PDB file of C-alpha atoms and ligand atoms in Angstrom:
ATOM      1  CA  MET A   1       0.000   0.000   0.000  1.00  0.00           C
ATOM      2  CA  SER A   2       1.287   3.409  -0.942  1.00  0.00           C
ATOM      3  CA  TYR A   3      -0.007   6.687   0.482  1.00  0.00           C
ATOM      4  CA  ARG A   4       0.883  10.350   0.816  1.00  0.00           C
ATOM      5  CA  ALA A   5       2.420  10.968   4.242  1.00  0.00           C
ATOM      6  CA  ALA A   6       2.278  14.399   5.867  1.00  0.00           C
ATOM      7  CA  PHE A   7       5.697  15.382   7.232  1.00  0.00           C
ATOM      8  CA  ARG A   8       6.748  18.463   9.166  1.00  0.00           C
ATOM      9  CA  VAL A   9      10.523  18.827   9.195  1.00  0.00           C
ATOM     10  CA  TRP A  10      12.679  21.415  10.964  1.00  0.00           C
ATOM     11  CA  ARG A  11      14.787  23.343   8.475  1.00  0.00           C
ATOM     12  CA  GLY A  12      17.446  25.814   9.484  1.00  0.00           C
ATOM     13  CA  ASP A  13      20.868  26.251  10.997  1.00  0.00           C
ATOM     14  CA  ALA A  14      22.615  27.718  14.044  1.00  0.00           C
ATOM     15  CA  ASP A  15      21.040  31.123  13.305  1.00  0.00           C
ATOM     16  CA  GLY A  16      17.489  29.782  13.483  1.00  0.00           C
ATOM     17  CA  GLY A  17      14.888  27.973  11.425  1.00  0.00           C
ATOM     18  CA  ASP A  18      11.311  26.732  11.311  1.00  0.00           C
ATOM     19  CA  LEU A  19       9.112  23.724  10.657  1.00  0.00           C
ATOM     20  CA  ARG A  20       8.206  23.136   7.000  1.00  0.00           C
ATOM     21  CA  ASP A  21       5.368  20.971   5.725  1.00  0.00           C
ATOM     22  CA  TYR A  22       5.876  18.353   3.021  1.00  0.00           C
ATOM     23  CA  THR A  23       3.758  15.615   1.532  1.00  0.00           C
ATOM     24  CA  VAL A  24       5.848  12.580   0.626  1.00  0.00           C
ATOM     25  CA  GLU A  25       5.058   9.144  -0.779  1.00  0.00           C
ATOM     26  CA  ALA A  26       5.243   6.348   1.814  1.00  0.00           C
ATOM     27  CA  ASN A  27       5.095   2.608   1.164  1.00  0.00           C
ATOM     28  CA  GLU A  28       4.335  -0.407   3.265  1.00  0.00           C
ATOM     29  CA  GLY A  29       7.257  -1.526   5.451  1.00  0.00           C
ATOM     30  CA  GLU A  30       9.120   1.791   5.309  1.00  0.00           C
ATOM     31  CA  VAL A  31      10.703   3.663   8.195  1.00  0.00           C
ATOM     32  CA  VAL A  32      10.916   7.413   8.842  1.00  0.00           C
ATOM     33  CA  LEU A  33      14.438   7.559   7.381  1.00  0.00           C
ATOM     34  CA  ASP A  34      13.087   6.181   4.056  1.00  0.00           C
ATOM     35  CA  ILE A  35      10.647   9.083   3.875  1.00  0.00           C
ATOM     36  CA  ILE A  36      13.343  11.616   4.777  1.00  0.00           C
ATOM     37  CA  HIS A  37      15.530  10.178   1.988  1.00  0.00           C
ATOM     38  CA  ARG A  38      12.655  10.355  -0.499  1.00  0.00           C
ATOM     39  CA  LEU A  39      11.990  13.932   0.558  1.00  0.00           C
ATOM     40  CA  GLN A  40      15.655  14.712  -0.035  1.00  0.00           C
ATOM     41  CA  ALA A  41      15.617  12.968  -3.433  1.00  0.00           C
ATOM     42  CA  THR A  42      12.423  14.543  -4.753  1.00  0.00           C
ATOM     43  CA  GLN A  43      11.768  17.902  -3.070  1.00  0.00           C
ATOM     44  CA  ALA A  44      14.510  19.106  -0.745  1.00  0.00           C
ATOM     45  CA  PRO A  45      17.953  18.182  -2.139  1.00  0.00           C
ATOM     46  CA  ASP A  46      19.677  20.417   0.406  1.00  0.00           C
ATOM     47  CA  LEU A  47      18.064  18.741   3.431  1.00  0.00           C
ATOM     48  CA  ALA A  48      20.849  17.760   5.856  1.00  0.00           C
ATOM     49  CA  VAL A  49      20.482  14.408   7.595  1.00  0.00           C
ATOM     50  CA  ARG A  50      23.098  12.156   9.192  1.00  0.00           C
ATOM     51  CA  TRP A  51      22.878   8.383   8.771  1.00  0.00           C
ATOM     52  CA  ASN A  52      25.101   5.420   7.967  1.00  0.00           C
ATOM     53  CA  CYS A  53      23.793   1.924   8.547  1.00  0.00           C
ATOM     54  CA  LYS A  54      19.997   2.102   8.322  1.00  0.00           C
ATOM     55  CA  ALA A  55      20.000  -0.887  10.660  1.00  0.00           C
ATOM     56  CA  GLY A  56      19.947   0.641  14.149  1.00  0.00           C
ATOM     57  CA  LYS A  57      23.635  -0.016  14.696  1.00  0.00           C
ATOM     58  CA  CYS A  58      25.678   3.091  13.891  1.00  0.00           C
ATOM     59  CA  GLY A  59      23.757   5.503  16.116  1.00  0.00           C
ATOM     60  CA  SER A  60      23.904   8.373  13.587  1.00  0.00           C
ATOM     61  CA  CYS A  61      20.267   9.002  12.676  1.00  0.00           C
ATOM     62  CA  SER A  62      19.079  10.205  16.083  1.00  0.00           C
ATOM     63  CA  ALA A  63      16.336  12.831  15.977  1.00  0.00           C
ATOM     64  CA  GLU A  64      13.054  13.695  17.680  1.00  0.00           C
ATOM     65  CA  ILE A  65       9.970  12.247  16.051  1.00  0.00           C
ATOM     66  CA  ASN A  66       6.704  13.753  17.276  1.00  0.00           C
ATOM     67  CA  GLY A  67       8.729  15.049  20.213  1.00  0.00           C
ATOM     68  CA  ARG A  68      10.207  11.701  21.210  1.00  0.00           C
ATOM     69  CA  PRO A  69      13.949  11.011  20.832  1.00  0.00           C
ATOM     70  CA  ARG A  70      14.320   8.066  18.432  1.00  0.00           C
ATOM     71  CA  LEU A  71      16.404   6.561  15.661  1.00  0.00           C
ATOM     72  CA  MET A  72      14.843   7.494  12.301  1.00  0.00           C
ATOM     73  CA  CYS A  73      15.901   4.189  10.769  1.00  0.00           C
ATOM     74  CA  MET A  74      14.181   2.154  13.469  1.00  0.00           C
ATOM     75  CA  THR A  75      10.898   4.048  13.555  1.00  0.00           C
ATOM     76  CA  ARG A  76       8.383   2.295  11.349  1.00  0.00           C
ATOM     77  CA  MET A  77       5.841   4.373   9.463  1.00  0.00           C
ATOM     78  CA  SER A  78       3.224   1.866  10.619  1.00  0.00           C
ATOM     79  CA  THR A  79       3.656   3.424  14.104  1.00  0.00           C
ATOM     80  CA  PHE A  80       1.610   6.386  12.815  1.00  0.00           C
ATOM     81  CA  ALA A  81      -1.891   6.595  11.375  1.00  0.00           C
ATOM     82  CA  PRO A  82      -1.734   7.356   7.607  1.00  0.00           C
ATOM     83  CA  ASP A  83      -3.373  10.751   8.175  1.00  0.00           C
ATOM     84  CA  GLU A  84      -1.145  11.669  11.126  1.00  0.00           C
ATOM     85  CA  VAL A  85       1.391  14.465  10.680  1.00  0.00           C
ATOM     86  CA  VAL A  86       4.894  13.171  11.455  1.00  0.00           C
ATOM     87  CA  THR A  87       7.104  15.910  12.878  1.00  0.00           C
ATOM     88  CA  VAL A  88      10.877  15.417  12.701  1.00  0.00           C
ATOM     89  CA  THR A  89      13.189  17.794  14.568  1.00  0.00           C
ATOM     90  CA  PRO A  90      16.886  17.671  15.496  1.00  0.00           C
ATOM     91  CA  MET A  91      17.983  16.530  18.966  1.00  0.00           C
ATOM     92  CA  ARG A  92      17.300  19.435  21.287  1.00  0.00           C
ATOM     93  CA  ALA A  93      20.190  19.158  23.752  1.00  0.00           C
ATOM     94  CA  PHE A  94      22.922  19.704  21.149  1.00  0.00           C
ATOM     95  CA  PRO A  95      23.652  22.717  18.912  1.00  0.00           C
ATOM     96  CA  VAL A  96      22.168  22.504  15.419  1.00  0.00           C
ATOM     97  CA  ILE A  97      24.574  22.458  12.505  1.00  0.00           C
ATOM     98  CA  ARG A  98      21.912  22.294   9.815  1.00  0.00           C
ATOM     99  CA  ASP A  99      18.400  20.832   9.532  1.00  0.00           C
ATOM    100  CA  LEU A 100      18.428  17.461  11.329  1.00  0.00           C
ATOM    101  CA  VAL A 101      22.170  17.374  11.961  1.00  0.00           C
ATOM    102  CA  THR A 102      23.441  18.414  15.383  1.00  0.00           C
ATOM    103  CA  ASP A 103      26.921  18.938  16.781  1.00  0.00           C
ATOM    104  CA  VAL A 104      27.360  16.075  19.256  1.00  0.00           C
ATOM    105  CA  SER A 105      30.976  16.868  20.149  1.00  0.00           C
ATOM    106  CA  PHE A 106      29.918  17.478  23.798  1.00  0.00           C
ATOM    107  CA  ASN A 107      29.796  13.678  24.051  1.00  0.00           C
ATOM    108  CA  TYR A 108      33.317  13.177  22.742  1.00  0.00           C
ATOM    109  CA  VAL A 109      34.619  15.743  25.231  1.00  0.00           C
ATOM    110  CA  LYS A 110      32.900  13.839  28.047  1.00  0.00           C
ATOM    111  CA  ALA A 111      34.282  10.510  26.793  1.00  0.00           C
ATOM    112  CA  ARG A 112      37.818  11.880  26.901  1.00  0.00           C
ATOM    113  CA  GLU A 113      37.401  13.112  30.469  1.00  0.00           C
ATOM    114  CA  ILE A 114      36.981   9.558  31.796  1.00  0.00           C
ATOM    115  CA  GLU A 115      40.133   7.860  33.047  1.00  0.00           C
ATOM    116  CA  SER A 116      40.788   5.002  30.646  1.00  0.00           C
ATOM    117  CA  PHE A 117      40.729   1.290  31.487  1.00  0.00           C
ATOM    118  CA  THR A 118      43.526   0.633  33.999  1.00  0.00           C
ATOM    119  CA  PRO A 119      44.565  -3.039  34.102  1.00  0.00           C
ATOM    120  CA  PRO A 120      46.984  -4.365  36.758  1.00  0.00           C
ATOM    121  CA  PRO A 121      50.530  -3.205  35.859  1.00  0.00           C
ATOM    122  CA  ASP A 122      51.966  -6.726  36.085  1.00  0.00           C
ATOM    123  CA  LEU A 123      49.645  -8.118  33.406  1.00  0.00           C
ATOM    124  CA  ALA A 124      50.736  -7.868  29.781  1.00  0.00           C
ATOM    125  CA  PRO A 125      48.136  -7.540  27.032  1.00  0.00           C
ATOM    126  CA  GLY A 126      47.206 -11.107  26.113  1.00  0.00           C
ATOM    127  CA  GLU A 127      47.350 -12.205  29.731  1.00  0.00           C
ATOM    128  CA  TYR A 128      43.995 -10.742  30.676  1.00  0.00           C
ATOM    129  CA  ARG A 129      41.730 -13.513  31.944  1.00  0.00           C
ATOM    130  CA  MET A 130      38.223 -12.973  33.256  1.00  0.00           C
ATOM    131  CA  ALA A 131      35.443 -15.319  34.233  1.00  0.00           C
ATOM    132  CA  GLN A 132      32.171 -14.806  32.376  1.00  0.00           C
ATOM    133  CA  ALA A 133      30.391 -14.484  35.727  1.00  0.00           C
ATOM    134  CA  ASP A 134      32.526 -11.436  36.536  1.00  0.00           C
ATOM    135  CA  VAL A 135      31.738  -9.559  33.332  1.00  0.00           C
ATOM    136  CA  GLN A 136      28.085 -10.538  33.114  1.00  0.00           C
ATOM    137  CA  ARG A 137      26.795  -7.276  34.560  1.00  0.00           C
ATOM    138  CA  SER A 138      28.889  -4.822  32.592  1.00  0.00           C
ATOM    139  CA  GLN A 139      28.494  -6.684  29.298  1.00  0.00           C
ATOM    140  CA  GLU A 140      25.040  -5.178  28.862  1.00  0.00           C
ATOM    141  CA  PHE A 141      26.583  -1.695  28.669  1.00  0.00           C
ATOM    142  CA  ARG A 142      28.771  -2.732  25.727  1.00  0.00           C
ATOM    143  CA  LYS A 143      25.645  -2.841  23.543  1.00  0.00           C
ATOM    144  CA  CYS A 144      25.686   0.973  23.461  1.00  0.00           C
ATOM    145  CA  ILE A 145      25.702   2.317  19.874  1.00  0.00           C
ATOM    146  CA  GLU A 146      26.462   5.892  20.989  1.00  0.00           C
ATOM    147  CA  CYS A 147      23.320   7.344  19.498  1.00  0.00           C
ATOM    148  CA  PHE A 148      23.298   9.891  22.362  1.00  0.00           C
ATOM    149  CA  LEU A 149      19.515   9.781  22.647  1.00  0.00           C
ATOM    150  CA  CYS A 150      19.919   9.251  26.403  1.00  0.00           C
ATOM    151  CA  GLN A 151      22.241  12.246  26.613  1.00  0.00           C
ATOM    152  CA  ASN A 152      19.693  14.286  24.665  1.00  0.00           C
ATOM    153  CA  VAL A 153      16.698  13.387  26.815  1.00  0.00           C
ATOM    154  CA  CYS A 154      18.231  13.694  30.292  1.00  0.00           C
ATOM    155  CA  HIS A 155      16.645  16.767  31.851  1.00  0.00           C
ATOM    156  CA  VAL A 156      19.859  17.694  33.680  1.00  0.00           C
ATOM    157  CA  VAL A 157      21.292  19.049  30.421  1.00  0.00           C
ATOM    158  CA  ARG A 158      18.286  19.108  28.067  1.00  0.00           C
ATOM    159  CA  ASP A 159      16.999  22.385  29.471  1.00  0.00           C
ATOM    160  CA  HIS A 160      20.085  23.439  31.387  1.00  0.00           C
ATOM    161  CA  GLU A 161      23.019  24.298  29.193  1.00  0.00           C
ATOM    162  CA  GLU A 162      24.793  25.546  32.327  1.00  0.00           C
ATOM    163  CA  ASN A 163      25.013  21.972  33.690  1.00  0.00           C
ATOM    164  CA  LYS A 164      26.976  20.637  30.739  1.00  0.00           C
ATOM    165  CA  ASP A 165      30.403  21.399  32.218  1.00  0.00           C
ATOM    166  CA  ALA A 166      29.707  19.507  35.429  1.00  0.00           C
ATOM    167  CA  TYR A 167      27.733  16.563  34.055  1.00  0.00           C
ATOM    168  CA  ALA A 168      28.872  13.622  31.956  1.00  0.00           C
ATOM    169  CA  GLY A 169      25.321  12.392  31.226  1.00  0.00           C
ATOM    170  CA  PRO A 170      23.879   8.872  31.389  1.00  0.00           C
ATOM    171  CA  ARG A 171      25.956   7.338  28.590  1.00  0.00           C
ATOM    172  CA  PHE A 172      29.232   8.296  30.248  1.00  0.00           C
ATOM    173  CA  LEU A 173      28.149   7.703  33.839  1.00  0.00           C
ATOM    174  CA  MET A 174      27.271   4.236  32.553  1.00  0.00           C
ATOM    175  CA  ARG A 175      30.775   3.947  31.077  1.00  0.00           C
ATOM    176  CA  ILE A 176      32.241   4.786  34.488  1.00  0.00           C
ATOM    177  CA  ALA A 177      30.006   2.127  36.081  1.00  0.00           C
ATOM    178  CA  GLU A 178      31.127  -0.363  33.424  1.00  0.00           C
ATOM    179  CA  LEU A 179      34.784   0.236  34.290  1.00  0.00           C
ATOM    180  CA  GLU A 180      34.058   0.234  38.031  1.00  0.00           C
ATOM    181  CA  MET A 181      32.444  -3.215  37.638  1.00  0.00           C
ATOM    182  CA  HIS A 182      35.245  -4.509  35.412  1.00  0.00           C
ATOM    183  CA  PRO A 183      37.180  -7.285  37.191  1.00  0.00           C
ATOM    184  CA  LEU A 184      40.549  -6.123  35.828  1.00  0.00           C
ATOM    185  CA  ASP A 185      40.187  -2.378  36.298  1.00  0.00           C
ATOM    186  CA  THR A 186      42.303  -1.148  39.196  1.00  0.00           C
ATOM    187  CA  ALA A 187      41.222   2.501  39.312  1.00  0.00           C
ATOM    188  CA  ASP A 188      38.850   3.614  42.041  1.00  0.00           C
ATOM    189  CA  ARG A 189      36.324   5.686  40.140  1.00  0.00           C
ATOM    190  CA  ARG A 190      33.861   6.473  42.901  1.00  0.00           C
ATOM    191  CA  ASP A 191      35.060   9.903  43.999  1.00  0.00           C
ATOM    192  CA  ALA A 192      35.597  11.102  40.443  1.00  0.00           C
ATOM    193  CA  ALA A 193      32.101   9.914  39.442  1.00  0.00           C
ATOM    194  CA  GLN A 194      30.641  12.195  42.057  1.00  0.00           C
ATOM    195  CA  THR A 195      32.971  15.194  41.995  1.00  0.00           C
ATOM    196  CA  GLU A 196      34.154  15.367  38.366  1.00  0.00           C
ATOM    197  CA  HIS A 197      31.375  13.723  36.370  1.00  0.00           C
ATOM    198  CA  GLY A 198      28.268  14.900  38.248  1.00  0.00           C
ATOM    199  CA  LEU A 199      26.707  11.583  39.267  1.00  0.00           C
ATOM    200  CA  GLY A 200      24.855  13.395  42.062  1.00  0.00           C
ATOM    201  CA  LEU A 201      22.947  15.496  39.507  1.00  0.00           C
ATOM    202  CA  CYS A 202      21.167  12.396  38.208  1.00  0.00           C
ATOM    203  CA  ASN A 203      17.955  12.047  40.171  1.00  0.00           C
ATOM    204  CA  ILE A 204      17.012   8.743  38.516  1.00  0.00           C
ATOM    205  CA  THR A 205      14.097   9.973  36.411  1.00  0.00           C
ATOM    206  CA  LYS A 206      14.828   7.059  34.028  1.00  0.00           C
ATOM    207  CA  CYS A 207      14.030   8.976  30.814  1.00  0.00           C
ATOM    208  CA  CYS A 208      17.417   7.800  29.510  1.00  0.00           C
ATOM    209  CA  THR A 209      16.409   4.164  29.914  1.00  0.00           C
ATOM    210  CA  GLU A 210      13.059   4.776  28.209  1.00  0.00           C
ATOM    211  CA  VAL A 211      14.613   6.086  24.997  1.00  0.00           C
ATOM    212  CA  CYS A 212      17.592   3.714  24.686  1.00  0.00           C
ATOM    213  CA  PRO A 213      17.181   1.854  21.366  1.00  0.00           C
ATOM    214  CA  GLU A 214      19.373  -0.976  22.667  1.00  0.00           C
ATOM    215  CA  GLY A 215      17.096  -1.514  25.657  1.00  0.00           C
ATOM    216  CA  ILE A 216      19.961  -1.054  28.119  1.00  0.00           C
ATOM    217  CA  HIS A 217      18.738  -0.658  31.691  1.00  0.00           C
ATOM    218  CA  ILE A 218      20.919   2.421  32.152  1.00  0.00           C
ATOM    219  CA  THR A 219      19.348   3.630  35.395  1.00  0.00           C
ATOM    220  CA  ASP A 220      18.696   0.367  37.214  1.00  0.00           C
ATOM    221  CA  ASN A 221      21.820  -1.522  36.183  1.00  0.00           C
ATOM    222  CA  ALA A 222      24.443   1.224  35.883  1.00  0.00           C
ATOM    223  CA  LEU A 223      23.503   4.509  37.552  1.00  0.00           C
ATOM    224  CA  ILE A 224      21.830   3.247  40.718  1.00  0.00           C
ATOM    225  CA  PRO A 225      24.544   0.617  41.444  1.00  0.00           C
ATOM    226  CA  MET A 226      27.160   3.342  40.861  1.00  0.00           C
ATOM    227  CA  LYS A 227      25.365   5.656  43.291  1.00  0.00           C
ATOM    228  CA  GLU A 228      25.323   2.805  45.814  1.00  0.00           C
ATOM    229  CA  ARG A 229      29.064   2.252  45.438  1.00  0.00           C
ATOM    230  CA  VAL A 230      29.708   5.974  45.954  1.00  0.00           C
ATOM    231  CA  ALA A 231      27.470   5.992  49.047  1.00  0.00           C
ATOM    232  CA  ASP A 232      29.182   2.865  50.408  1.00  0.00           C
ATOM    233  CA  ARG A 233      32.527   4.599  50.142  1.00  0.00           C
ATOM    234  CA  ARG A 234      31.351   7.885  51.647  1.00  0.00           C
ATOM    235  CA  TYR A 235      29.580   6.287  54.592  1.00  0.00           C
ATOM    236  CA  ASP A 236      31.899   3.331  55.063  1.00  0.00           C
ATOM    237  CA  PRO A 237      33.038   3.593  58.745  1.00  0.00           C
ATOM    238  CA  VAL A 238      36.544   2.369  57.847  1.00  0.00           C
ATOM    239  CA  VAL A 239      36.926   5.025  55.141  1.00  0.00           C
ATOM    240  CA  TRP A 240      35.437   7.633  57.516  1.00  0.00           C
ATOM    241  CA  LEU A 241      37.899   6.703  60.277  1.00  0.00           C
ATOM    242  CA  GLY A 242      40.806   6.642  57.812  1.00  0.00           C
ATOM    243  CA  THR A 243      39.958  10.160  56.608  1.00  0.00           C
ATOM    244  CA  ARG A 244      39.726  11.435  60.196  1.00  0.00           C
ATOM    245  CA  LEU A 245      43.047   9.887  61.185  1.00  0.00           C
ATOM    246  CA  PHE A 246      44.735  11.177  58.065  1.00  0.00           C
ATOM    247  CA  ARG A 247      43.376  14.664  58.708  1.00  0.00           C
ATOM    248  CA  ARG A 248      44.492  14.594  62.371  1.00  0.00           C
ATOM    249  CA  ARG A 249      47.950  13.406  61.407  1.00  0.00           C
ATOM    250  CA  ARG A 250      48.253  16.283  58.946  1.00  0.00           C
ATOM    251  CA  GLU A 251      47.057  18.749  61.595  1.00  0.00           C
ATOM    252  CA  ASP A 252      49.677  17.395  64.042  1.00  0.00           C
ATOM    253  CA  HIS A 253      52.473  18.336  61.641  1.00  0.00           C
TER     254      HIS A 253
HETATM  255 FE1  SF4 B   1      22.156   5.363  22.808  1.00  0.00          FE
HETATM  256 FE2  SF4 B   1      21.452   3.656  24.750  1.00  0.00          FE
HETATM  257 FE3  SF4 B   1      24.037   4.159  24.249  1.00  0.00          FE
HETATM  258 FE4  SF4 B   1      22.508   6.026  25.370  1.00  0.00          FE
HETATM  259  S1  SF4 B   1      23.078   4.050  26.268  1.00  0.00           S
HETATM  260  S2  SF4 B   1      23.981   6.344  23.724  1.00  0.00           S
HETATM  261  S3  SF4 B   1      20.547   5.681  24.367  1.00  0.00           S
HETATM  262  S4  SF4 B   1      22.570   3.173  22.894  1.00  0.00           S
HETATM  263 FE1  F3S B   2      19.035  11.690  33.577  1.00  0.00          FE
HETATM  264 FE2  F3S B   2      18.711   9.081  33.336  1.00  0.00          FE
HETATM  265 FE3  F3S B   2      19.463  10.119  35.612  1.00  0.00          FE
HETATM  266  S1  F3S B   2      17.451  10.662  32.440  1.00  0.00           S
HETATM  267  S2  F3S B   2      18.444  12.076  35.668  1.00  0.00           S
HETATM  268  S3  F3S B   2      20.583  10.158  33.762  1.00  0.00           S
HETATM  269  S4  F3S B   2      18.157   8.401  35.313  1.00  0.00           S
HETATM  270 FE1  FES B   3      22.562   3.789  11.725  1.00  0.00          FE
HETATM  271 FE2  FES B   3      20.073   4.689  12.055  1.00  0.00          FE
HETATM  272  S1  FES B   3      21.323   4.912  10.303  1.00  0.00           S
HETATM  273  S2  FES B   3      21.369   3.775  13.508  1.00  0.00           S
END
């Protein structure tokens, strides 16, 4: 079945823009990205859109469809009634470059700020051995395709540009949790998670988990366990005593 789909697409650049209406052919089995490509091929050759795999694996085609952060290539047209207007806008938390393409470099900055995997110094590459049971939990986080939809939806930065410096966002707090749970990682990441990467700003609203196209339980399996580890350290009586003794010893000198 073929029909004429009503699309409303944001057109513009860093200086501003607006929503434009288009009517585009849609066919059975197609996804939103197919319609955007047809629009580009037939009516709007200068429409900017980022995509690579069209299979939900590269994480490039992130946008907001009827206000919900989604991958365009994984959103079936059958989700919408044939007479429904489908509105496609760029991700809101990142600066627009043009049309549906945003500048996601904030995420690469945050990735670089995380201390890298730190294996024991006496192990050479090739000697790493881990039991499956020990990597079971963090393996889920490796499914991330870096679409940044979770980063885009988290209210801590979505409406608060001023929080971006202090907050790594769910994808990268999850990365810290992944390394913290890694059996061969020797770094203690708990203080840095709280003081440098803003873990305390996450108030577990779970919007990140709701939009993750990989179905990763970001909040329940990464962020909450990480918060628990930080709390354990802060309120651990041994750590508390150690800090007091250390402070007293410094005061004595
Ligand atoms: Fe995308 Fe999920 Fe990875 Fe976030 S955690 S970047 S939503 S795949
Ligand atoms: Fe944001 Fe997810 Fe926490 S949406 S507030 S990172 S639970
Ligand atoms: Fe690769 Fe959509 S084009 S995830």
